[in-house]
Structures are given as C-alpha cells and as structure tokens.
Coordinates of C-alpha atoms in Angstrom, one line a residue:
Chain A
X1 CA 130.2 84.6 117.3
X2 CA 127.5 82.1 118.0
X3 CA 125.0 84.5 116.4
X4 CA 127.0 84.5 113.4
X5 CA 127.5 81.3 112.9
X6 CA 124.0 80.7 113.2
X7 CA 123.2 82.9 111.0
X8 CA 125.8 81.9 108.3
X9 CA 124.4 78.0 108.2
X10 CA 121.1 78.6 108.7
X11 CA 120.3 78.2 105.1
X12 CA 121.5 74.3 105.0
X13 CA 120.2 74.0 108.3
X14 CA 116.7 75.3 106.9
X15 CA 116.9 72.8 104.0
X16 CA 118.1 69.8 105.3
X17 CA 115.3 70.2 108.4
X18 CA 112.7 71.0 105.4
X19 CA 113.5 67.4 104.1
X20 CA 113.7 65.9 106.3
X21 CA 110.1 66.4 108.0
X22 CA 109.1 66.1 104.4
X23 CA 110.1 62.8 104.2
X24 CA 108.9 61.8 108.0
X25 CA 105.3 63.5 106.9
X26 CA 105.6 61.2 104.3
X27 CA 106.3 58.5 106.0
X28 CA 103.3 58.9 108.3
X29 CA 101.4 59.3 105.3
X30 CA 102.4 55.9 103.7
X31 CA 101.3 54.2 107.1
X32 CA 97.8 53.9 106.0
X33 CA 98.9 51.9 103.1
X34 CA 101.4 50.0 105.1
X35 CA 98.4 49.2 107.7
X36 CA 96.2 47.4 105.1
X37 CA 98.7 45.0 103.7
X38 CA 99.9 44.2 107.0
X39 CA 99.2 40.7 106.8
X40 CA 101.1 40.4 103.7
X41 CA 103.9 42.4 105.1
X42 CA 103.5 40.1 107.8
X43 CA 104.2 37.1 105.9
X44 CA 107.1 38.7 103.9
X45 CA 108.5 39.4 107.4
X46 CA 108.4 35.8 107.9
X47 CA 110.1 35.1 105.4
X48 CA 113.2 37.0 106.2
X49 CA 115.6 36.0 108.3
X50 CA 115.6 37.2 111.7
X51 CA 119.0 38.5 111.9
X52 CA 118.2 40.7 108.6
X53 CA 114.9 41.5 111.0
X54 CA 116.9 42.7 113.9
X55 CA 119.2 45.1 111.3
X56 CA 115.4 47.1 111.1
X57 CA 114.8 46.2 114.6
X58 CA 111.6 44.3 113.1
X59 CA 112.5 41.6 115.7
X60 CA 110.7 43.6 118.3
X61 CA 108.3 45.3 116.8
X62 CA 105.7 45.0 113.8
X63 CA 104.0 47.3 111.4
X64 CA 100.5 46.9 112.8
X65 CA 101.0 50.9 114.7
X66 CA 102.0 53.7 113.5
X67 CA 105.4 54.3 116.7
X68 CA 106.0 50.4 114.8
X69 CA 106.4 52.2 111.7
X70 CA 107.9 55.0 113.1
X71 CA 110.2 53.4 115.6
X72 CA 111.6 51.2 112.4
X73 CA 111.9 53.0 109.1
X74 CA 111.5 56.3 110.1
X75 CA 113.5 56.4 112.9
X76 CA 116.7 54.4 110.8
X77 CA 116.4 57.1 108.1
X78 CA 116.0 60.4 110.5
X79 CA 119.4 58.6 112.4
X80 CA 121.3 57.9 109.1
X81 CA 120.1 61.1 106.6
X82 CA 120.7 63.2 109.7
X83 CA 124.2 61.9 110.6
X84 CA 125.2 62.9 106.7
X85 CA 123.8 65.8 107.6
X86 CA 125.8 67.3 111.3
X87 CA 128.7 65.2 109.0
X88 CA 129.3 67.7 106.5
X89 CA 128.3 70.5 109.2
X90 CA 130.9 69.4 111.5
X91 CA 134.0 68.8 108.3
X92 CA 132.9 72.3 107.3
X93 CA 132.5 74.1 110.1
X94 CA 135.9 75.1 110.8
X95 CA 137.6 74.6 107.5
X96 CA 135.2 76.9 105.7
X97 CA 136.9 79.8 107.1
X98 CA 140.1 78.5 106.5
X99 CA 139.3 77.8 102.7
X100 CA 137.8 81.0 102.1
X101 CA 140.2 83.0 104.2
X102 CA 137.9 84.6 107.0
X103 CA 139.2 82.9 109.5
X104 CA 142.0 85.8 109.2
X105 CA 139.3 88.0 110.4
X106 CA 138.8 86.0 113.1
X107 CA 142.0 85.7 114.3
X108 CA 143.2 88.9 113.9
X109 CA 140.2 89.9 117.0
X110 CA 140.6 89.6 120.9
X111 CA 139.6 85.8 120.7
X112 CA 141.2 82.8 121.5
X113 CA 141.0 80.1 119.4
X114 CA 139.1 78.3 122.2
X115 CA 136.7 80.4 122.2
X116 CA 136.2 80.0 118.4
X117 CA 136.2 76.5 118.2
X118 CA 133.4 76.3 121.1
X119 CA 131.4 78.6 119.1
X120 CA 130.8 76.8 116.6
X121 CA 130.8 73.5 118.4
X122 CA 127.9 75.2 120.6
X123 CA 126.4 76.4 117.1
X124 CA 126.4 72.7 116.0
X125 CA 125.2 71.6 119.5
X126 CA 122.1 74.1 119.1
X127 CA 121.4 73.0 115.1
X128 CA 121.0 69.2 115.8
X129 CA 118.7 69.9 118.6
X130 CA 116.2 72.5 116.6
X131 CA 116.7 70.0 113.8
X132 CA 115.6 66.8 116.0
X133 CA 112.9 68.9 118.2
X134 CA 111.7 69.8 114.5
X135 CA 111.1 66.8 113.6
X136 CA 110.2 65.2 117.0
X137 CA 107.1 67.9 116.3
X138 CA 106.4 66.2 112.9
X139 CA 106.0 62.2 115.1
X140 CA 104.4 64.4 117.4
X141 CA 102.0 65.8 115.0
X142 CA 101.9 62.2 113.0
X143 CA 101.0 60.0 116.2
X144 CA 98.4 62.3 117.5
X145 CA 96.8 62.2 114.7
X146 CA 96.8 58.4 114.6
X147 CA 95.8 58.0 118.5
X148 CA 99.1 56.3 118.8
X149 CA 101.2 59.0 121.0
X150 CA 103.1 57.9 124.6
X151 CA 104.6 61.1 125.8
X152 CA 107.6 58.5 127.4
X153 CA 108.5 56.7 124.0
X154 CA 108.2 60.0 121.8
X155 CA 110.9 61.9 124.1
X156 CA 112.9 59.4 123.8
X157 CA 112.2 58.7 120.0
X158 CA 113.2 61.9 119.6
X159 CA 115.8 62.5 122.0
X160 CA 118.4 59.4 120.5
X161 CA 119.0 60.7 117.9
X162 CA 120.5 63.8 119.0
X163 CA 123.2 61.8 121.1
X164 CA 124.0 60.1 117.2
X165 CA 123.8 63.5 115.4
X166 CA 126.3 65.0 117.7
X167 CA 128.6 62.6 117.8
X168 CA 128.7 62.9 113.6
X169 CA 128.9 66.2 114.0
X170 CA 131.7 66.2 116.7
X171 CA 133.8 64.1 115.3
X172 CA 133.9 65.4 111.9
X173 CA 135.3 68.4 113.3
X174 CA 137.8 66.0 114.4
X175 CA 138.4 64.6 111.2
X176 CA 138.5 68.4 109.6
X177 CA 142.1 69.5 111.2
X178 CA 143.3 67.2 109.6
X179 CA 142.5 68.3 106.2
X180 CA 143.0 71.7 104.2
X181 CA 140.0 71.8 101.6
X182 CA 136.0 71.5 102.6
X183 CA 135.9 68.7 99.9
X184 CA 138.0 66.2 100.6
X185 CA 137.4 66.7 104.4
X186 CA 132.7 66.6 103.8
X187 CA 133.8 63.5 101.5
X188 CA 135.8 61.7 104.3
X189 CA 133.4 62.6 106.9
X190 CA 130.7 61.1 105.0
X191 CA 132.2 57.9 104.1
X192 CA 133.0 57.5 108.0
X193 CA 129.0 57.8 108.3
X194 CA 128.3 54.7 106.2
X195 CA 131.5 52.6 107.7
X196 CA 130.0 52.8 111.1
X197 CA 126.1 51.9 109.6
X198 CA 128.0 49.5 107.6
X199 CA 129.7 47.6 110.6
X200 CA 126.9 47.9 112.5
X201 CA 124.8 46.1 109.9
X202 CA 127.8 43.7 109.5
X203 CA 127.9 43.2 113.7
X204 CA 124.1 42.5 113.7
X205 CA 124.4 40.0 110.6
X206 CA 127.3 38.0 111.3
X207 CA 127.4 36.3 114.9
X208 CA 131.0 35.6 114.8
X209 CA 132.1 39.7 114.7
X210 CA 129.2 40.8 116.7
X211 CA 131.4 42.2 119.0
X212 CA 132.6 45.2 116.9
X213 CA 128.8 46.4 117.3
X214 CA 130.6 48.2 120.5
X215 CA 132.7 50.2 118.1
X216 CA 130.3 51.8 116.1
X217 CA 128.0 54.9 117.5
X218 CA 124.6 53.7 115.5
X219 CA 124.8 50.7 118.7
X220 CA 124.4 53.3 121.3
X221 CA 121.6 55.1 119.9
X222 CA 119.6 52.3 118.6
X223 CA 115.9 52.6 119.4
X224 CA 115.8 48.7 120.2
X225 CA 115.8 49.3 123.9
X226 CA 112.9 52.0 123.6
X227 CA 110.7 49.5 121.7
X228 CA 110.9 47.3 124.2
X229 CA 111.4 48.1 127.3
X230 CA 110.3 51.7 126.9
X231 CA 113.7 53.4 128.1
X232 CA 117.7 53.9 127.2
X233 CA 120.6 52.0 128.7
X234 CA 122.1 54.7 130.6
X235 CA 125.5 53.2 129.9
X236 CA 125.4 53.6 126.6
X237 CA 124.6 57.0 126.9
X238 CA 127.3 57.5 129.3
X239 CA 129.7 55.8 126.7
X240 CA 128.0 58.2 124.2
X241 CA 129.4 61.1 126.8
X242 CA 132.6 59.6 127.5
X243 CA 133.3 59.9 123.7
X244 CA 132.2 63.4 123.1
X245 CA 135.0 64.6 126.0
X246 CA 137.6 62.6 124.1
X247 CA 136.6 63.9 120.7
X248 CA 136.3 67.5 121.7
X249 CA 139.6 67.5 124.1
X250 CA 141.5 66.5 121.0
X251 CA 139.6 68.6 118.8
X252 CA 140.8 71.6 121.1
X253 CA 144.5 70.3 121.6
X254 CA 145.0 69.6 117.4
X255 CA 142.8 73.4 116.8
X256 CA 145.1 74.9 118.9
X257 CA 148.5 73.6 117.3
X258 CA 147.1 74.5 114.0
X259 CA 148.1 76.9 111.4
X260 CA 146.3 78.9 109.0
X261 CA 147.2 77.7 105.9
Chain B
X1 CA 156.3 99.1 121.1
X2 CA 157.3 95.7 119.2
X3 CA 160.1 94.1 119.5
X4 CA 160.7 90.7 117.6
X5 CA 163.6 88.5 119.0
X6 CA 165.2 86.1 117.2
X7 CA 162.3 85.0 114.9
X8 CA 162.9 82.2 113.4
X9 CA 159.8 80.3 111.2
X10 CA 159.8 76.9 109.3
X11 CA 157.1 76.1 106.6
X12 CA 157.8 72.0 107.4
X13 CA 161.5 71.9 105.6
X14 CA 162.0 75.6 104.1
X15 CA 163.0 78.7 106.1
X16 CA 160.7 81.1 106.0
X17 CA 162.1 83.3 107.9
X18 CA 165.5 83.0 109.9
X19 CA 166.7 84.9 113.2
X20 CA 165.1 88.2 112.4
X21 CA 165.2 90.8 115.5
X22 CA 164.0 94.2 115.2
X23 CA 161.9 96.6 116.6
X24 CA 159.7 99.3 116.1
X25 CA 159.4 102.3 118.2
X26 CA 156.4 103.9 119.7
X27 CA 154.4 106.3 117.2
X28 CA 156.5 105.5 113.9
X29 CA 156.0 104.0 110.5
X30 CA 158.0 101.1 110.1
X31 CA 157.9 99.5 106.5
X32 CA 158.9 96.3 106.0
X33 CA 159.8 96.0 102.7
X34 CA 161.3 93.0 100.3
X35 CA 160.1 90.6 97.3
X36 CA 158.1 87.9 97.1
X37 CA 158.8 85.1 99.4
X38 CA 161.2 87.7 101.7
X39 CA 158.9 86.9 104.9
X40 CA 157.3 90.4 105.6
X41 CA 154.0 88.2 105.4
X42 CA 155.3 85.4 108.0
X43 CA 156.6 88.3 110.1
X44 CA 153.2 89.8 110.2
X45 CA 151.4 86.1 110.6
X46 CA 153.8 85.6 113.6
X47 CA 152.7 88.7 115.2
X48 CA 149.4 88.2 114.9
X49 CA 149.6 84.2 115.8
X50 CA 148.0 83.1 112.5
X51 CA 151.1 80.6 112.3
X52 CA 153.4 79.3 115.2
X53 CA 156.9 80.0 115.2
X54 CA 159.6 77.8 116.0
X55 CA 161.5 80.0 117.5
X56 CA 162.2 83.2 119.2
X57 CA 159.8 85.8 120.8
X58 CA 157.7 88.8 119.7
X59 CA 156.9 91.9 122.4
X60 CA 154.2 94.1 122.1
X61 CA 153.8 96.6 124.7
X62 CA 156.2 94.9 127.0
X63 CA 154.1 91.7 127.1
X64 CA 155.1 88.8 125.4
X65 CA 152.4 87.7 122.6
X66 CA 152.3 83.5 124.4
X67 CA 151.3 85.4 128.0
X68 CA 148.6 87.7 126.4
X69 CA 145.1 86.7 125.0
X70 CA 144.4 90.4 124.6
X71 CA 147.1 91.8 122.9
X72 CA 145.1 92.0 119.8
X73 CA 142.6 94.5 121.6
X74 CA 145.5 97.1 120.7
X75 CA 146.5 95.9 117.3
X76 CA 144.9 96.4 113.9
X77 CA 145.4 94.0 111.0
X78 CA 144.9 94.8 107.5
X79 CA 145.8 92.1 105.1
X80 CA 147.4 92.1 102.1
X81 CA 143.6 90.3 100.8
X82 CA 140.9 91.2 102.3
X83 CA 138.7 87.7 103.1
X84 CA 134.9 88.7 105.1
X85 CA 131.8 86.7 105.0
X86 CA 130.3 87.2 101.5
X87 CA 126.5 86.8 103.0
X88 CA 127.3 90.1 105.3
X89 CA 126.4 93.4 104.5
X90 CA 129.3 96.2 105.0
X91 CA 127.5 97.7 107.9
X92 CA 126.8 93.7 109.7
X93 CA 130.5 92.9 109.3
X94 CA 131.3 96.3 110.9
X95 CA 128.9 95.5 113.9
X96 CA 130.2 91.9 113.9
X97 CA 133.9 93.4 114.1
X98 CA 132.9 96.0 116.8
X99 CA 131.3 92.9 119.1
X100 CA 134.9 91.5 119.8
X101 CA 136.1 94.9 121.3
X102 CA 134.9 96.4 124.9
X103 CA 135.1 99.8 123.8
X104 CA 132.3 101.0 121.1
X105 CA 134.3 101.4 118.0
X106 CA 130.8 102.2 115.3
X107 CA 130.6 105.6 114.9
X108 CA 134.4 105.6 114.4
X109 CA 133.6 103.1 111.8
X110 CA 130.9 105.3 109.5
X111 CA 133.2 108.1 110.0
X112 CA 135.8 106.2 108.4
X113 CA 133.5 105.0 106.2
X114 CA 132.3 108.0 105.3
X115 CA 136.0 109.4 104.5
X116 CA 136.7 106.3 102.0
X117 CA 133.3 106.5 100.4
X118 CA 132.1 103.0 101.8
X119 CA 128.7 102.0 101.1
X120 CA 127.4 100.3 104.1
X121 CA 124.1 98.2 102.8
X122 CA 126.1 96.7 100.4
X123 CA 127.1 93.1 100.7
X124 CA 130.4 91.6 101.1
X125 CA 130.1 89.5 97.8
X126 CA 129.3 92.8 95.9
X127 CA 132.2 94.6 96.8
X128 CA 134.9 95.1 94.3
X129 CA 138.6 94.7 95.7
X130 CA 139.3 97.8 95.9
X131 CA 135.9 98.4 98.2
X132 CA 136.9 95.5 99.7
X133 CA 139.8 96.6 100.8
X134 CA 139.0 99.7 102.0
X135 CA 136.5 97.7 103.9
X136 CA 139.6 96.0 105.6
X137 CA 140.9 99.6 106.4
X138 CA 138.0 100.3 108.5
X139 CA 137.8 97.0 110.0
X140 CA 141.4 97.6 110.7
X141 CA 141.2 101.6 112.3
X142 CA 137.5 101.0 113.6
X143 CA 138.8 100.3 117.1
X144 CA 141.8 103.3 117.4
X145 CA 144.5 100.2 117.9
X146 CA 147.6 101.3 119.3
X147 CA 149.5 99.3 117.0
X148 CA 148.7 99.3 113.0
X149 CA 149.9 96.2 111.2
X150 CA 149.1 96.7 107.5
X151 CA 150.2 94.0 104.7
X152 CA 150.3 95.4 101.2
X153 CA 147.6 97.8 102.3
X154 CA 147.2 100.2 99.2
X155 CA 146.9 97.7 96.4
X156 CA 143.2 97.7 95.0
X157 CA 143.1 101.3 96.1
X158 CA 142.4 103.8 93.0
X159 CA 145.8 106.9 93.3
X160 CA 142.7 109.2 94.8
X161 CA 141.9 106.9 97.8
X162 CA 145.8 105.7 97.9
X163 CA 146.0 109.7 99.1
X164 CA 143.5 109.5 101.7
X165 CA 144.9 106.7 102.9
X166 CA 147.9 107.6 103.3
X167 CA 146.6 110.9 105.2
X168 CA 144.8 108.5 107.4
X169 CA 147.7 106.9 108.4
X170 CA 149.9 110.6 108.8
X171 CA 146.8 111.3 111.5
X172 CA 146.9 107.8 113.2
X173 CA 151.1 108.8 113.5
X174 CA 150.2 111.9 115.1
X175 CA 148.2 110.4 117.4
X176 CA 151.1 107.9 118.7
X177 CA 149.6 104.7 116.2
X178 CA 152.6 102.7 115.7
X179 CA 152.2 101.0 112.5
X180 CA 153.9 98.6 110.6
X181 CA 153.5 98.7 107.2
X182 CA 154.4 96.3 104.5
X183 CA 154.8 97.1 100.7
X184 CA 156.2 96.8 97.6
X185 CA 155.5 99.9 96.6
X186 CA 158.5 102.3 97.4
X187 CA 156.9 105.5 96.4
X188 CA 155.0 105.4 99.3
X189 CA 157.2 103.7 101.7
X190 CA 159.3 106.9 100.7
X191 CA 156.1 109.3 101.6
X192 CA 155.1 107.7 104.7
X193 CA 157.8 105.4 106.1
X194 CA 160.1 106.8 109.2
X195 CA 162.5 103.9 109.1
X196 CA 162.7 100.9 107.0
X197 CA 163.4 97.0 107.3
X198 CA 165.0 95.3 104.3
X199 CA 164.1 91.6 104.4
X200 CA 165.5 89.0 101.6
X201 CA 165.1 85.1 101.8
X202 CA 163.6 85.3 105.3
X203 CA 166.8 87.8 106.4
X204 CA 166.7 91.3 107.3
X205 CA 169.5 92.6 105.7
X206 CA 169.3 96.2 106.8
X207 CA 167.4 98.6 108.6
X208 CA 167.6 102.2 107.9
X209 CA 166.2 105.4 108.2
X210 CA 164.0 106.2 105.1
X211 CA 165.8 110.0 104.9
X212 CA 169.2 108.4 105.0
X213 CA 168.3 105.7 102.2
X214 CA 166.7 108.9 100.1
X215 CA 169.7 111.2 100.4
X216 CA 172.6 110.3 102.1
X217 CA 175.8 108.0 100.8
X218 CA 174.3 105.9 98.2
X219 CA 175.0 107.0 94.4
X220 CA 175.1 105.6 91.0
X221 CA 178.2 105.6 89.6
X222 CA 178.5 105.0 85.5
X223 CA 182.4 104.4 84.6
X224 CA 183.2 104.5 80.7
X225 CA 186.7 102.7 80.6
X226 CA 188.9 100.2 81.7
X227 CA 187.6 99.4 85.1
X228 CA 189.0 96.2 85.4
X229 CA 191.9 97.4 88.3
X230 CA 189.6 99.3 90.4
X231 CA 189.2 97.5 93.5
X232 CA 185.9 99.7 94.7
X233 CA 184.0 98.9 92.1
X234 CA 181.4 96.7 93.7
X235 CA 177.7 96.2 93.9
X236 CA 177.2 96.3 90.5
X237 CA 174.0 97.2 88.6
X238 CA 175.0 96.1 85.1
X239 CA 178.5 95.8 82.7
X240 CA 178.6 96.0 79.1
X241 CA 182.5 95.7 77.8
X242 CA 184.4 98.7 79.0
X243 CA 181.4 100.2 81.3
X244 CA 180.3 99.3 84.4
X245 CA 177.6 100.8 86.6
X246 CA 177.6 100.5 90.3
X247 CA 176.4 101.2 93.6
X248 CA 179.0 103.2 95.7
X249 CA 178.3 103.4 99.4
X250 CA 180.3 106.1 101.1
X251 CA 181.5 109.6 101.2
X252 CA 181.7 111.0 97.5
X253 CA 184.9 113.0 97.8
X254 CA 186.8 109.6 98.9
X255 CA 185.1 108.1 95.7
X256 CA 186.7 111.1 93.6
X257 CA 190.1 110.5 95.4
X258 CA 189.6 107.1 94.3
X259 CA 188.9 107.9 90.6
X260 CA 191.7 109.5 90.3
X261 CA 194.4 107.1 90.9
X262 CA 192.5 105.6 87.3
X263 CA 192.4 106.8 83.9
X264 CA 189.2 105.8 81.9
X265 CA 186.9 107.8 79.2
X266 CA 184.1 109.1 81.3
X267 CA 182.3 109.0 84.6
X268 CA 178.7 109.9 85.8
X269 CA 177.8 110.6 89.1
X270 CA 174.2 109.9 89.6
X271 CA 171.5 110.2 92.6
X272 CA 169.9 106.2 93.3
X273 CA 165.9 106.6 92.9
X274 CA 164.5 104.7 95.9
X275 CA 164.2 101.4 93.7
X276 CA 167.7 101.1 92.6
X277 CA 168.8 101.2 96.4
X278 CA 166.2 98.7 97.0
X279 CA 167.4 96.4 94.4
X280 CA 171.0 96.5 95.6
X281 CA 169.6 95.1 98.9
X282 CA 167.6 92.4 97.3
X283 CA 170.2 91.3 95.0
X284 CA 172.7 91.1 97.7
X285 CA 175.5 93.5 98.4
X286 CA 179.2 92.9 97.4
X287 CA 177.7 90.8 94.2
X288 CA 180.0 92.2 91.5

C-alpha cells in the first residue's frame, strides 16, 4: 500500500520538489548580487524597524554570507511554499479515494482501516523527508560552492523544516475527515497554512499578543535559534512531537468512525 | 454462511434500512432484489463495513464481522460501479489486489481474464465500463472467496459476456461459493438465483424460493364484470370501470370456487412473468 501510494503522488511530489530547488538554486544565484549592494542593503535594513527585522529573523543575522541569505529568505520560503505543499498532500490524501470512489477497493481487502490510514501517513512521512533532503542537497551544493558550508548548521537548516512540513501535512489529514470533497478540504487546509504564518507575523509585530506565538507551529521551527546559537531548543521540538501524537490519535479515532460516503 | 440480525441503518434522520434479518445458506445464490432506494446497497455496505450500522449484527462464517479483521480474506466484492486507480494498468491493479491476500491469487486472475477477454496492459482510465467492470469481476473471483457479494454485477456487460458471467458464477456454486447477488434485472435472478430476498423502503418483505415465485400460487387474474362484491379481489394491478386485474395468491381451484358464487362477463386466468410478481411486492401487498 505504501508502494502505491508512492507511486500514485509521485508526480506532484516530483513537481513541487522540482520548484522548489529551482527557486533555492535561484536564490543562491541572486546572492552574488545581493553581496555587492550589501552596504546599501545594510542601510535599508537600518531603516526598518527591528521588530519587522526579527519577522525575517534579520535581527540576528545579515546578508554579508551566503547561510545569512540562506538562513533568511530562503529558508522562510522553503518553510512556507513547502507547508502549502504537505497541506494539500495531507487534505487529499485520504479524501481522494473517497471522491473518486477507490477507496471501495480498499475496503473491500483484508485491511483495517488503521492500517490504511498509516500508509499513507508513512507515505507523507517519507515525501517531506526526500523533499527536504532534496533540497537540503541544493544549500549543500549552494554553500560549498560559496566556501560557506558548517556540516552542524546545514543539518539542522535542513532538518526544521521537516518537523513544519509534517505537522502541515498531519494535520490536514485531520482537517480532511471532516470534509467530503478534495476542494473545499485543499482550500481549508491552505488557508490554515497562512493563519498560523499570519499570527506568527502578528505575535512577532505586536508586543502586546506576543504570547499567541506559542500557538502557531512556524514558532517551533523557526531557524532563529540555529543562527545563533547554532542548535534547536529541544522543547520545542518535543512540543512539535507532543502535537503530532495528538493530531494522529484523533486522526485514527475520527478515520475509524467514518463512513464512505 | 451469513446471517444478518436485526439490521437496522440510519443515513443521519432517514431509515435506510430497518430490522432486516436473513440469511443465506452455504453454496447458494441469494438475490437480493428491490428498487431504488430499497437498501440492497446498504445491506451489502454493512457487510462489507463501508458504513456502520446502528444496529444489529451480521455473521459470516460463524464470526461476527466487529470480532474479525479477516473476514474479508473469504469474501469478494463486486460493486455496482467499478472505481480503480485510473494511473494503473489492468495487470498492476491485479498485482496490487493480489498483495492484500496470503494465498497467490495471479494466475487465477489471467485465467479469468483470459475467459472475459481482459486486456491486461491497458490502463484503468482507458477502460470502458463495461471492461471496467469486468475488471471488478476479476478483482472480485481472483482470490476463490468463499463468499461472493456482487452489486448490480451484470450492468455494463454486453448479452455475450452477461452469459459467461453467469456461467462463472454456476461454477463458483458448484464449488460451494455462496454469493449474494443484487439486481434489478429479473431475467437473470430467474436463471441464476436459488432463493430470493424482496427488500422495499429498507424492509424485506419476503423471501422466497425463486422456483416457487416462477411457478407455484401466483396468477393473474383479469375479471370483465361487476367485481365490486367480491371480497378476494385484492392486490390489484390496474381497474378500468367494470374490469379489474389482480394478483391472486393461493390454490387456483379455491379461486374457481370463489368465482363462482359471482356472475360477471369474462375471466382470464393468466401465468405472472417474473416482473409482475416483483411489482406486487414492491407496490405493497393488499393495496387494492
């Protein structure tokens, strides 16, 4: 079943990797130009205010390397375009049998419906890591090739982001029982996507609601932490944990109650 | 082989189907037969767990379908549209099927295939429906189930391959397949069938013997007259004026006796077809 289910997504999968180290090639390739206006950059960044800074995590850390570069723009749009991404995975996933019927097939087999739901959770687990070791390669490939590569800081550049992508991914399987077409339920899961960037920009912008930061994933798998102190807070990865068991427990308790429609 | 207890199914606030018990019996063709909206498709979907039920319980083998997780290893499903993964090729979805079973159920599956004229490197999304279901005969025989549970299964299927079909399922009998079969069409739930459930508005109304329905007790009877007195006219089929035409249930010569305590014009005595019985039972009996 996992085989299958590889195989049936492995055309998005192909696409959306093939972007996306597109656009992180290109990134690396805009760094030159970046790197000689850097002291204009430098005085836009002045400009700004520092709470706007922080939303970039350009607080910590500048333009003047490429893992700057990286570590900012790059890594914010690998963490967002990738979350669409394992989004509408994860709110099709399941329902896509459901709307086009084969999920008869399925049920009609010596399976449980555990076993079919894990499937193609494991399926998901195994697409956003060969997405993110893809295009971990890519910042491999691009700070090599700039003499600006520390083993510690790419692993963990390129590890984070999984923790986000699953969690998207998880979650809009969540979000998919309760829905009966693909549409409505890839629409949903992607507008969840941008609420949680959205109140995390709003947490880091506005002092007074800060603390709803703690209710958005994008906080736990921020890359402030490896910018500057080279490492991940363990708790928030263990929070990150806590709320994958959650999301898949009920995942498996509503799957189980639910019909074919 | 199947027994269903006191089934009883809610789609949120309508009855689908309401208290049905039957059971069918090791090595026969059961049809289960009725129009649209009866519940021979929520029987089969309870059977197979597609939907929960609210109440009741359904045996298969002796084991109660909520204790088993492999019930299904015995049981072949064939529904009433086939649904398979478009991007598959006949002969992957047959080697994704066989992957769910212990046993090695391939060559069974060619053979098959080669009986229904299937050709196995085409793709799923090039299939036509009737292919298609003739995939879904395969996929539902591939694994020699014990138990056969078949939804509509010979519509798409050109009169030639409705033959070999049907032949199919004469050999699975012989074996000792038990199969349930669901249909609207009565010519060949007269062919096939060994005993009959009649379901209307989630209901089985009766369950007979296929030979008995065909030729024993039921006849058409057309009076030209003044019926109006005649207290056994019932079941009525139509009524124009002074004629009425009716279904009469029972021994003929007590019908004769009957007739003639009456004087009227004319009366004709006729043998039901299979359809006419059928529509007494889904129009509802003693409806006059």
């Amino acid at each position: 079943m996992i085989k299958k289910e590889l195989y049936g997504n492995f055309k998005g999968f192909t696409v959306w990797t093939f972007i996306m180290i597109v656009l992180f090639a290109t990134v690396f390739l805009m760094y030159p130009s970046i790197a000689k206006d850097t002291d204009m950059i430098d005085q836009l960044i002045a400009t700004m205010d520092e709470k706007m800074l922080a939303v970039f995590n350009m607080d910590v850390i500048g333009f003047e390397t490429v893992f700057g570069w990286i570590a900012t723009e790059g890594y914010l749009m690998l963490l967002i375009a990738g979350s669409c991404y394992f989004a509408m995975l994860g709110s099709s996933i399941v329902l896509k049998e459901e709307n086009d019927k084969t999920i008869e097939f399925l049920y009609a087999k010596p399976v449980t419906k555990y076993k079919i739901l894990f499937s193609k959770m494991l399926a998901g687990l195994l697409f956003v890591i060969g997405f993110d070791l893809m295009i971990g390669f890519t910042s491999f490939v691009g700070l090599s090739l700039s003499n600006d590569f520390v083993f510690n800081k790419w692993i963990l550049i390129t590890t984070l982001p999984m923790m986000g992508h699953l969690f998207f991914f998880l979650l809009s399987i969540l979000i998919s029982m309760f829905f009966t077409k693909t549409s409505k339920s890839s629409a949903i899961c992607l507008g969840v996507v941008f609420i949680f960037y959205f109140i995390s920009l709003i947490s880091t912008l506005v002092d007074k609601i800060s603390c709803i930061k703690f209710l958005t994933p994008f906080y736990y798998v921020e890359a402030r932490d490896i910018i500057t102190k080279g490492n991940i807070d363990i708790f928030n990865i263990l929070i990150m944990l806590v709320s994958y068991i959650v999301i898949i427990a009920l995942s498996f308790r509503l799957y189980n109650k639910k019909e074919m429609a | 082989m199947l027994v269903i207890d006191r089934l009883t199914k809610y789609y949120g606030k309508t009855l689908a189907v309401n208290n049905l018990s039957f059971s069918v019996k090791p090595g026969e063709i059961f049809g289960l037969i009725g129009p649209n909206g009866a519940g021979k498709s929520t029987t089969i979907r309870s059977i197979l767990k597609l939907i929960n039920i609210n109440n009741g319980s359904i045996m298969i083998d002796g084991i109660d379908i909520n204790d088993s997780q492999d019930y299904k290893n015995n049981i072949g499903y064939l529904p009433s549209e086939v649904s398979l993964y478009p991007e598959m090729t006949v002969k992957q979805i047959f080697a994704y099927s066989d992957s769910f079973y212990e046993k090695e159920c391939l060559n069974r599956a060619y053979l098959l295939s080669q009986e229904l004229d299937i050709n196995l490197s085409k793709k799923i999304e090039d299939l036509s429906f009737g292919n298609l279901k003739k995939v879904g005969i395969v996929l539902a025989m591939m694994h020699e189930p014990k138990l056969l549970i078949l939804d509509e299964p010979t519509t798409g299927l050109d009169p030639l391959k409705q033959e070999v079909f049907l032949d199919l399922l004469k050999e699975e009998k012989k074996k000792g397949t038990t199969i349930l079969f669901s249909s609207h069409n009565l010519n060949e739930v007269k062919k096939i069938c060994d005993r009959v459930g009649i379901l209307r508005e989630g209901v089985l109304v009766d369950i007979e013997e296929v030979s008995n329905l065909v030729l024993n007790d039921f006849v058409i009877v057309t009076i030209f007259g003044d019926y109006s007195k005649m207290n056994f006219v019932k079941n009525v089929i139509a009524k124009n004026g002074k004629m009425v035409k009716f279904i009469y249930r029972g021994e003929t010569s007590e019908l004769i006796k009957n007739l003639n305590l009456f004087v009227f014009d004319k009366v004709l005595i006729e043998e039901p077809s299979l359809e006419e019985i059928f529509m007494h039972y889904y129009r509802g009996e003693d409806n006059d």
